[in-house]
XYZ file of C-alpha atoms in Angstrom:
88
model
C -138.281 62.376 -205.508
C -134.781 61.464 -206.636
C -133.437 62.672 -203.302
C -135.925 60.464 -201.438
C -134.865 57.474 -203.536
C -131.197 58.206 -202.911
C -131.797 58.499 -199.155
C -133.645 55.172 -199.016
C -131.426 53.364 -201.547
C -127.837 54.673 -201.155
C -126.602 52.617 -204.122
C -128.595 54.894 -206.470
C -126.447 57.936 -207.172
C -127.718 58.932 -210.639
C -131.220 59.067 -212.150
C -130.180 56.488 -214.762
C -129.845 53.925 -211.949
C -133.502 54.184 -210.917
C -135.273 50.855 -211.281
C -138.910 49.871 -211.091
C -138.640 48.809 -207.438
C -137.538 52.342 -206.536
C -140.577 53.840 -208.282
C -142.848 51.323 -206.580
C -141.368 52.291 -203.192
C -142.071 55.956 -203.961
C -145.706 55.253 -204.774
C -146.436 52.812 -201.952
C -144.360 54.103 -199.035
C -143.012 57.605 -199.586
C -146.301 59.169 -200.721
C -148.031 57.716 -197.653
C -145.411 59.159 -195.309
C -145.631 62.654 -196.783
C -149.381 63.139 -196.141
C -149.819 65.125 -199.335
C -153.274 66.154 -200.467
C -154.661 64.402 -203.591
C -153.845 67.239 -206.041
C -150.224 67.297 -204.854
C -150.001 63.519 -205.102
C -151.341 63.742 -208.650
C -148.598 66.266 -209.498
C -145.922 63.953 -208.092
C -147.389 60.961 -209.953
C -147.300 62.984 -213.172
C -143.693 64.005 -212.474
C -142.772 60.371 -211.851
C -144.409 59.415 -215.131
C -142.368 62.088 -216.962
C -139.189 60.894 -215.229
C -139.826 57.322 -216.377
C -140.419 58.499 -219.936
C -137.346 60.764 -219.879
C -135.183 57.854 -218.749
C -136.392 55.895 -221.767
C -137.920 53.087 -219.736
C -140.468 50.714 -221.219
C -144.132 51.737 -221.382
C -144.826 48.513 -219.483
C -143.451 50.272 -216.396
C -146.299 52.766 -216.503
C -148.986 50.096 -216.545
C -147.229 47.979 -213.898
C -147.006 51.009 -211.600
C -150.621 52.042 -212.332
C -149.420 55.227 -214.012
C -150.963 54.403 -217.369
C -153.737 56.402 -218.980
C -157.109 56.287 -217.236
C -159.088 55.970 -220.422
C -159.172 56.828 -224.087
C -159.212 60.404 -225.264
C -157.608 63.539 -223.963
C -154.444 65.176 -225.136
C -151.773 63.138 -226.880
C -149.054 61.889 -224.498
C -146.195 63.494 -226.434
C -144.383 66.610 -225.304
C -143.072 68.886 -228.016
C -142.144 72.455 -228.830
C -144.608 74.288 -231.047
C -143.160 77.141 -233.059
C -145.368 80.061 -233.878
C -145.221 81.830 -237.218
C -146.108 85.115 -235.560
C -143.283 87.561 -235.027
C -143.787 90.508 -232.694
C-alpha cells in the first residue's frame, strides 16, 4: 500500500508523510483498480487501519475514512503481547 501511495504521490517518501488524502485515494481508487475479492479488501482495510494507528494519527481519521468499528462488542482494539507463565 505504501508503494502504491509513493507511486501516485511522489512527494511521499516515508510512511510518516502519509496524510488522510492518501488513505482516501487508496480506499476509493486503488482498491477499485486492483479487483480484489471482498476478503482480500477487508485484509487491506484492516492493514490500513493498523498503519494509521501505528503512525499515531487521530482516531477521527478512522471514522472519516469509514474504518471505524461496525458496532459495539467484539475484541478490544488494542494489540499487546501476552506473556505466559508456562515454561516448557
